[in-house]
mmCIF file of C-alpha atoms and ligand atoms in Angstrom:
data_model
loop_
_atom_site.group_PDB
_atom_site.id
_atom_site.type_symbol
_atom_site.label_atom_id
_atom_site.label_comp_id
_atom_site.label_asym_id
_atom_site.label_seq_id
_atom_site.Cartn_x
_atom_site.Cartn_y
_atom_site.Cartn_z
ATOM 1 C CA MET C 1 -56.648 -95.710 -28.040
ATOM 2 C CA PRO C 2 -56.806 -99.467 -27.353
ATOM 3 C CA MET C 3 -55.944 -101.701 -30.260
ATOM 4 C CA PRO C 4 -56.468 -105.442 -30.244
ATOM 5 C CA VAL C 5 -53.377 -107.393 -29.202
ATOM 6 C CA THR C 6 -51.965 -108.762 -32.437
ATOM 7 C CA ILE C 7 -50.751 -112.297 -33.005
ATOM 8 C CA LYS C 8 -47.769 -112.053 -35.319
ATOM 9 C CA THR C 9 -47.566 -114.253 -38.413
ATOM 10 C CA PRO C 10 -44.412 -116.299 -39.107
ATOM 11 C CA GLU C 11 -43.410 -113.704 -41.728
ATOM 12 C CA GLU C 12 -43.830 -110.874 -39.226
ATOM 13 C CA ILE C 13 -41.911 -112.809 -36.585
ATOM 14 C CA GLU C 14 -38.992 -113.173 -38.976
ATOM 15 C CA LYS C 15 -38.984 -109.394 -39.561
ATOM 16 C CA MET C 16 -39.166 -108.788 -35.799
ATOM 17 C CA ARG C 17 -36.135 -111.080 -35.337
ATOM 18 C CA ILE C 18 -34.196 -108.933 -37.775
ATOM 19 C CA ALA C 19 -35.279 -105.625 -36.205
ATOM 20 C CA GLY C 20 -34.568 -106.966 -32.701
ATOM 21 C CA HIS C 21 -31.139 -108.169 -33.724
ATOM 22 C CA LEU C 22 -30.279 -104.754 -35.174
ATOM 23 C CA ALA C 23 -31.391 -102.911 -32.012
ATOM 24 C CA ALA C 24 -29.273 -105.266 -29.882
ATOM 25 C CA ASP C 25 -26.322 -104.744 -32.190
ATOM 26 C CA VAL C 26 -26.447 -100.977 -31.593
ATOM 27 C CA LEU C 27 -26.073 -101.547 -27.831
ATOM 28 C CA TYR C 28 -23.174 -103.912 -28.510
ATOM 29 C CA MET C 29 -21.533 -101.386 -30.835
ATOM 30 C CA ILE C 30 -21.817 -98.427 -28.426
ATOM 31 C CA ARG C 31 -20.290 -100.169 -25.376
ATOM 32 C CA PRO C 32 -16.630 -99.110 -25.851
ATOM 33 C CA TYR C 33 -17.634 -95.452 -26.295
ATOM 34 C CA ILE C 34 -19.201 -95.170 -22.855
ATOM 35 C CA VAL C 35 -16.280 -93.640 -20.944
ATOM 36 C CA PRO C 36 -15.769 -90.564 -18.744
ATOM 37 C CA GLY C 37 -15.786 -87.341 -20.792
ATOM 38 C CA ILE C 38 -18.045 -88.421 -23.656
ATOM 39 C CA THR C 39 -21.341 -86.571 -23.965
ATOM 40 C CA THR C 40 -24.681 -88.286 -24.438
ATOM 41 C CA GLU C 41 -25.091 -86.217 -27.611
ATOM 42 C CA GLU C 42 -21.932 -87.835 -28.996
ATOM 43 C CA LEU C 43 -23.341 -91.270 -28.108
ATOM 44 C CA ASN C 44 -26.562 -90.297 -29.887
ATOM 45 C CA ASN C 45 -24.673 -89.218 -32.992
ATOM 46 C CA ILE C 46 -22.628 -92.426 -33.159
ATOM 47 C CA CYS C 47 -25.803 -94.522 -32.828
ATOM 48 C CA HIS C 48 -27.712 -92.417 -35.358
ATOM 49 C CA GLU C 49 -24.928 -92.775 -37.925
ATOM 50 C CA TYR C 50 -24.658 -96.532 -37.310
ATOM 51 C CA ILE C 51 -28.422 -97.149 -37.536
ATOM 52 C CA THR C 52 -29.000 -95.049 -40.635
ATOM 53 C CA ASN C 53 -25.821 -95.825 -42.601
ATOM 54 C CA THR C 54 -24.474 -99.211 -41.500
ATOM 55 C CA GLN C 55 -27.810 -100.835 -40.694
ATOM 56 C CA GLN C 56 -29.898 -98.969 -43.286
ATOM 57 C CA ALA C 57 -32.593 -98.758 -40.616
ATOM 58 C CA ILE C 58 -34.600 -95.978 -38.962
ATOM 59 C CA PRO C 59 -34.098 -94.769 -35.368
ATOM 60 C CA ALA C 60 -37.683 -94.919 -34.068
ATOM 61 C CA PRO C 61 -37.401 -92.307 -31.280
ATOM 62 C CA LEU C 62 -36.402 -89.475 -33.657
ATOM 63 C CA ASN C 63 -39.489 -87.241 -34.039
ATOM 64 C CA TYR C 64 -41.657 -89.821 -32.225
ATOM 65 C CA HIS C 65 -44.295 -87.550 -30.653
ATOM 66 C CA GLY C 66 -41.661 -84.845 -31.104
ATOM 67 C CA PHE C 67 -38.747 -86.595 -29.361
ATOM 68 C CA PRO C 68 -35.691 -84.716 -30.659
ATOM 69 C CA ARG C 69 -32.968 -87.414 -30.765
ATOM 70 C CA SER C 70 -32.384 -90.960 -32.052
ATOM 71 C CA ILE C 71 -31.833 -92.772 -28.733
ATOM 72 C CA CYS C 72 -32.762 -92.202 -25.101
ATOM 73 C CA THR C 73 -29.944 -91.757 -22.567
ATOM 74 C CA SER C 74 -30.981 -91.810 -18.910
ATOM 75 C CA VAL C 75 -28.220 -91.032 -16.393
ATOM 76 C CA ASN C 76 -28.300 -91.694 -12.609
ATOM 77 C CA TYR C 77 -31.619 -90.396 -11.246
ATOM 78 C CA VAL C 78 -33.149 -90.102 -14.732
ATOM 79 C CA VAL C 79 -35.697 -92.929 -14.944
ATOM 80 C CA CYS C 80 -36.278 -92.964 -18.723
ATOM 81 C CA HIS C 81 -36.661 -90.835 -21.874
ATOM 82 C CA GLY C 82 -33.501 -88.816 -21.160
ATOM 83 C CA ILE C 83 -32.648 -86.599 -24.143
ATOM 84 C CA PRO C 84 -29.022 -86.834 -25.285
ATOM 85 C CA ASN C 85 -27.266 -83.526 -24.521
ATOM 86 C CA LYS C 86 -23.889 -81.804 -24.256
ATOM 87 C CA LYS C 87 -23.154 -82.843 -20.665
ATOM 88 C CA GLN C 88 -20.149 -85.134 -20.208
ATOM 89 C CA LEU C 89 -20.434 -88.481 -18.476
ATOM 90 C CA LYS C 90 -18.243 -88.783 -15.395
ATOM 91 C CA LYS C 91 -16.709 -91.642 -13.418
ATOM 92 C CA GLY C 92 -19.294 -93.357 -11.260
ATOM 93 C CA ASP C 93 -22.305 -92.473 -13.416
ATOM 94 C CA ILE C 94 -24.745 -95.161 -14.473
ATOM 95 C CA ILE C 95 -26.530 -94.765 -17.794
ATOM 96 C CA ASN C 96 -29.346 -96.536 -19.580
ATOM 97 C CA VAL C 97 -29.132 -96.434 -23.364
ATOM 98 C CA ASP C 98 -32.480 -97.267 -24.996
ATOM 99 C CA VAL C 99 -32.415 -98.120 -28.711
ATOM 100 C CA THR C 100 -35.390 -98.723 -30.989
ATOM 101 C CA VAL C 101 -34.893 -99.352 -34.697
ATOM 102 C CA ILE C 102 -37.372 -99.843 -37.518
ATOM 103 C CA LYS C 103 -36.336 -102.253 -40.267
ATOM 104 C CA ASP C 104 -38.633 -103.297 -43.103
ATOM 105 C CA GLY C 105 -41.582 -101.768 -41.213
ATOM 106 C CA TYR C 106 -41.026 -103.558 -37.890
ATOM 107 C CA HIS C 107 -39.647 -102.357 -34.543
ATOM 108 C CA GLY C 108 -36.993 -103.781 -32.222
ATOM 109 C CA ASP C 109 -36.714 -102.128 -28.783
ATOM 110 C CA THR C 110 -34.044 -102.821 -26.149
ATOM 111 C CA SER C 111 -32.077 -101.037 -23.457
ATOM 112 C CA LYS C 112 -29.355 -101.789 -20.957
ATOM 113 C CA MET C 113 -27.373 -100.178 -18.176
ATOM 114 C CA PHE C 114 -23.705 -99.222 -18.497
ATOM 115 C CA PHE C 115 -21.220 -98.170 -15.808
ATOM 116 C CA VAL C 116 -18.994 -95.185 -16.475
ATOM 117 C CA GLY C 117 -15.715 -96.093 -14.752
ATOM 118 C CA GLU C 118 -16.056 -97.881 -11.404
ATOM 119 C CA PRO C 119 -19.599 -97.928 -9.997
ATOM 120 C CA SER C 120 -20.493 -97.375 -6.338
ATOM 121 C CA THR C 121 -21.904 -100.279 -4.336
ATOM 122 C CA ILE C 122 -25.414 -98.853 -4.581
ATOM 123 C CA ALA C 123 -25.072 -98.245 -8.337
ATOM 124 C CA LYS C 124 -24.009 -101.855 -8.851
ATOM 125 C CA ARG C 125 -26.865 -103.086 -6.685
ATOM 126 C CA ILE C 126 -29.692 -101.137 -8.372
ATOM 127 C CA THR C 127 -28.307 -102.158 -11.769
ATOM 128 C CA GLN C 128 -28.197 -105.816 -10.732
ATOM 129 C CA ILE C 129 -31.649 -105.904 -9.126
ATOM 130 C CA SER C 130 -33.300 -104.185 -12.104
ATOM 131 C CA TYR C 131 -31.602 -106.722 -14.388
ATOM 132 C CA GLU C 132 -32.923 -109.566 -12.248
ATOM 133 C CA CYS C 133 -36.419 -108.026 -12.348
ATOM 134 C CA MET C 134 -36.350 -108.097 -16.145
ATOM 135 C CA CYS C 135 -34.972 -111.659 -16.251
ATOM 136 C CA ILE C 136 -37.589 -112.946 -13.801
ATOM 137 C CA GLY C 137 -40.331 -111.482 -15.996
ATOM 138 C CA ILE C 138 -38.888 -112.865 -19.232
ATOM 139 C CA GLU C 139 -38.435 -116.387 -17.886
ATOM 140 C CA MET C 140 -42.098 -116.617 -16.859
ATOM 141 C CA ILE C 141 -43.335 -116.007 -20.399
ATOM 142 C CA LYS C 142 -45.332 -118.819 -22.006
ATOM 143 C CA PRO C 143 -48.871 -119.319 -23.283
ATOM 144 C CA GLY C 144 -51.473 -119.317 -20.506
ATOM 145 C CA VAL C 145 -49.498 -117.102 -18.110
ATOM 146 C CA TYR C 146 -51.202 -113.832 -17.113
ATOM 147 C CA LEU C 147 -49.472 -110.478 -17.428
ATOM 148 C CA GLY C 148 -50.547 -109.899 -13.820
ATOM 149 C CA ASP C 149 -48.459 -112.925 -12.766
ATOM 150 C CA ILE C 150 -45.410 -111.378 -14.407
ATOM 151 C CA GLY C 151 -46.000 -107.909 -12.966
ATOM 152 C CA TYR C 152 -46.453 -109.373 -9.501
ATOM 153 C CA ALA C 153 -43.189 -111.341 -9.689
ATOM 154 C CA ILE C 154 -41.212 -108.324 -10.896
ATOM 155 C CA GLN C 155 -42.675 -106.056 -8.204
ATOM 156 C CA THR C 156 -42.066 -108.642 -5.491
ATOM 157 C CA HIS C 157 -38.394 -109.011 -6.399
ATOM 158 C CA ALA C 158 -37.808 -105.247 -6.372
ATOM 159 C CA GLU C 159 -39.659 -104.704 -3.107
ATOM 160 C CA ASN C 160 -38.008 -107.697 -1.384
ATOM 161 C CA ASN C 161 -34.767 -105.818 -2.015
ATOM 162 C CA ASN C 162 -36.213 -102.572 -0.642
ATOM 163 C CA TYR C 163 -36.434 -100.944 -4.046
ATOM 164 C CA SER C 164 -39.528 -99.586 -5.787
ATOM 165 C CA ILE C 165 -41.113 -100.051 -9.216
ATOM 166 C CA VAL C 166 -42.091 -97.041 -11.319
ATOM 167 C CA ARG C 167 -45.803 -97.259 -12.191
ATOM 168 C CA GLU C 168 -46.227 -94.508 -14.767
ATOM 169 C CA PHE C 169 -44.326 -96.318 -17.539
ATOM 170 C CA CYS C 170 -44.612 -99.899 -18.674
ATOM 171 C CA GLY C 171 -43.656 -102.458 -21.289
ATOM 172 C CA HIS C 172 -45.759 -102.675 -24.433
ATOM 173 C CA GLY C 173 -46.763 -104.699 -27.414
ATOM 174 C CA ILE C 174 -44.559 -103.942 -30.412
ATOM 175 C CA GLY C 175 -44.517 -104.712 -34.114
ATOM 176 C CA ARG C 176 -45.529 -102.428 -36.971
ATOM 177 C CA PHE C 177 -46.024 -99.813 -34.283
ATOM 178 C CA PHE C 178 -43.560 -98.708 -31.563
ATOM 179 C CA HIS C 179 -46.146 -98.945 -28.787
ATOM 180 C CA GLU C 180 -48.995 -101.429 -29.257
ATOM 181 C CA ASP C 181 -51.308 -103.130 -26.819
ATOM 182 C CA PRO C 182 -50.984 -104.765 -24.368
ATOM 183 C CA GLN C 183 -49.546 -102.581 -21.648
ATOM 184 C CA VAL C 184 -47.091 -104.674 -19.666
ATOM 185 C CA LEU C 185 -47.122 -103.405 -16.093
ATOM 186 C CA HIS C 186 -44.145 -104.219 -13.879
ATOM 187 C CA TYR C 187 -46.398 -104.579 -10.841
ATOM 188 C CA GLY C 188 -49.741 -106.262 -10.371
ATOM 189 C CA THR C 189 -51.897 -109.100 -9.140
ATOM 190 C CA PRO C 190 -51.553 -112.757 -10.149
ATOM 191 C CA GLY C 191 -54.307 -114.116 -12.399
ATOM 192 C CA THR C 192 -55.295 -110.691 -13.742
ATOM 193 C CA GLN C 193 -54.899 -108.881 -17.063
ATOM 194 C CA LEU C 194 -54.081 -110.472 -20.411
ATOM 195 C CA ARG C 195 -53.511 -114.222 -20.778
ATOM 196 C CA LEU C 196 -50.525 -114.818 -23.086
ATOM 197 C CA GLU C 197 -50.847 -116.620 -26.410
ATOM 198 C CA GLU C 198 -48.294 -117.926 -28.867
ATOM 199 C CA GLY C 199 -47.270 -115.241 -31.371
ATOM 200 C CA MET C 200 -47.631 -112.208 -29.116
ATOM 201 C CA ILE C 201 -44.596 -109.901 -28.997
ATOM 202 C CA PHE C 202 -44.037 -107.325 -26.257
ATOM 203 C CA THR C 203 -41.324 -105.659 -24.216
ATOM 204 C CA ILE C 204 -40.436 -106.079 -20.570
ATOM 205 C CA GLU C 205 -38.640 -103.001 -19.269
ATOM 206 C CA PRO C 206 -38.872 -102.505 -15.495
ATOM 207 C CA MET C 207 -37.717 -99.179 -14.062
ATOM 208 C CA VAL C 208 -36.491 -99.699 -10.494
ATOM 209 C CA ASN C 209 -35.695 -96.909 -8.007
ATOM 210 C CA VAL C 210 -33.429 -96.997 -4.944
ATOM 211 C CA GLY C 211 -35.845 -94.662 -3.140
ATOM 212 C CA LYS C 212 -39.542 -94.027 -3.594
ATOM 213 C CA ARG C 213 -41.394 -94.986 -6.785
ATOM 214 C CA HIS C 214 -42.620 -91.467 -7.573
ATOM 215 C CA VAL C 215 -41.392 -89.630 -10.642
ATOM 216 C CA LYS C 216 -41.701 -86.219 -12.237
ATOM 217 C CA ILE C 217 -41.216 -84.965 -15.786
ATOM 218 C CA LEU C 218 -38.787 -82.105 -16.399
ATOM 219 C CA SER C 219 -39.756 -78.931 -18.280
ATOM 220 C CA ASP C 220 -38.413 -80.402 -21.541
ATOM 221 C CA ASN C 221 -41.597 -82.555 -21.356
ATOM 222 C CA TRP C 222 -39.592 -85.769 -21.825
ATOM 223 C CA THR C 223 -36.989 -86.416 -19.135
ATOM 224 C CA VAL C 224 -38.478 -88.553 -16.358
ATOM 225 C CA VAL C 225 -36.623 -88.342 -13.023
ATOM 226 C CA THR C 226 -37.150 -89.774 -9.554
ATOM 227 C CA LYS C 227 -38.940 -87.234 -7.356
ATOM 228 C CA ASP C 228 -36.491 -87.918 -4.500
ATOM 229 C CA HIS C 229 -33.489 -87.910 -6.877
ATOM 230 C CA SER C 230 -32.588 -91.474 -5.898
ATOM 231 C CA LEU C 231 -30.816 -93.641 -8.490
ATOM 232 C CA SER C 232 -32.950 -95.506 -11.016
ATOM 233 C CA ALA C 233 -32.082 -98.341 -13.395
ATOM 234 C CA GLN C 234 -33.817 -100.092 -16.295
ATOM 235 C CA TRP C 235 -33.254 -102.974 -18.702
ATOM 236 C CA GLU C 236 -35.436 -103.865 -21.678
ATOM 237 C CA HIS C 237 -35.905 -106.691 -24.139
ATOM 238 C CA THR C 238 -38.411 -107.436 -26.908
ATOM 239 C CA VAL C 239 -39.786 -110.950 -26.394
ATOM 240 C CA LEU C 240 -41.888 -113.376 -28.483
ATOM 241 C CA VAL C 241 -44.298 -115.849 -26.857
ATOM 242 C CA THR C 242 -43.528 -119.242 -28.400
ATOM 243 C CA ARG C 243 -45.510 -122.488 -28.283
ATOM 244 C CA ASP C 244 -43.923 -123.574 -25.011
ATOM 245 C CA GLY C 245 -42.100 -120.515 -23.722
ATOM 246 C CA PHE C 246 -40.368 -117.428 -25.065
ATOM 247 C CA GLU C 247 -37.750 -116.166 -27.480
ATOM 248 C CA VAL C 248 -35.843 -112.969 -26.688
ATOM 249 C CA LEU C 249 -35.517 -111.085 -29.977
ATOM 250 C CA THR C 250 -32.931 -108.545 -28.766
ATOM 251 C CA ILE C 251 -30.095 -110.691 -27.365
ATOM 252 C CA ARG C 252 -26.622 -109.145 -27.736
ATOM 253 C CA PRO C 253 -23.631 -111.239 -28.765
ATOM 254 C CA GLY C 254 -22.101 -112.854 -25.676
ATOM 255 C CA ASP C 255 -24.859 -111.872 -23.218
ATOM 256 C CA ASN C 256 -27.507 -114.104 -21.588
ATOM 257 C CA TYR C 257 -30.145 -111.351 -21.537
HETATM 258 N N1 MF3 D 1 -37.773 -96.851 -26.109
HETATM 259 C C1 MF3 D 1 -38.751 -96.393 -25.169
HETATM 260 C C2 MF3 D 1 -39.542 -97.608 -24.757
HETATM 261 O O1 MF3 D 1 -38.933 -98.538 -24.347
HETATM 262 C C3 MF3 D 1 -39.642 -95.332 -25.699
HETATM 263 C C4 MF3 D 1 -38.946 -94.089 -26.012
HETATM 264 S S1 MF3 D 1 -40.079 -92.981 -26.674
HETATM 265 C C5 MF3 D 1 -39.118 -91.684 -27.097
HETATM 266 O O2 MF3 D 1 -40.720 -97.734 -24.886
HETATM 267 F F1 MF3 D 1 -39.860 -90.895 -27.768
HETATM 268 F F2 MF3 D 1 -38.640 -91.152 -25.986
HETATM 269 F F3 MF3 D 1 -38.127 -92.112 -27.803
HETATM 270 CO CO1 CO D 2 -40.092 -100.178 -24.942
HETATM 271 CO CO1 CO D 3 -37.073 -98.837 -25.249
#
């Protein structure tokens, strides 16, 4: 159901700054807990408690189209939308934790990769390249740029490193609603799709696979995995288009992006 792309008012932008800051703070808070032996369900419970009690905010994933937990946890060959469960993390795993909070009616959405113990060379590399893909996309944002320009740059960086971009899931406008227009594809053709304007807010969240781009959904109807079971990594920020560039609304303390 396409909705017009909204231009946020200064009042809405201020609320999005607050929601974005809270989402980022959850990722900052959870970092020391990500160690061998902890389960993703325990991570979920710590985040849920922190969001609802400390932040007095709402975890947006919980009951969103029936999603059963408060965060998404996607381990190794899980691409996205992993459901926290009773399985323990082990040394060498990589995990994406994706947090979306609602505060005062507005959403902040961000995710990052974590290493559990010492990562393998390939785990480090897919994590790094997916991070660079997100950064390249973010740094292009300014009025007049086309979403197709951004998608093309992200895709090119992944493919130049012999990795692939997942096509079935994309970034999205965000605000009063979790997923608004536009769709922000992480692949594409320069000069096509939406032309950016000051006041738009959307996410960039490339999913990058070591192997082929194809994915499948498990029988829980949520968990997205690589078809070839190759490692996958993803990073996500919520970003505002400003008069002459961009403002990342989900920066964590001490991190660049
Ligand atoms: N946070 C995800 C995104 O970046 C969406 C998760 S939907 C859920 O768009 F239902 F799985 F939580
Ligand atoms: Co998102
Ligand atoms: Co997200």
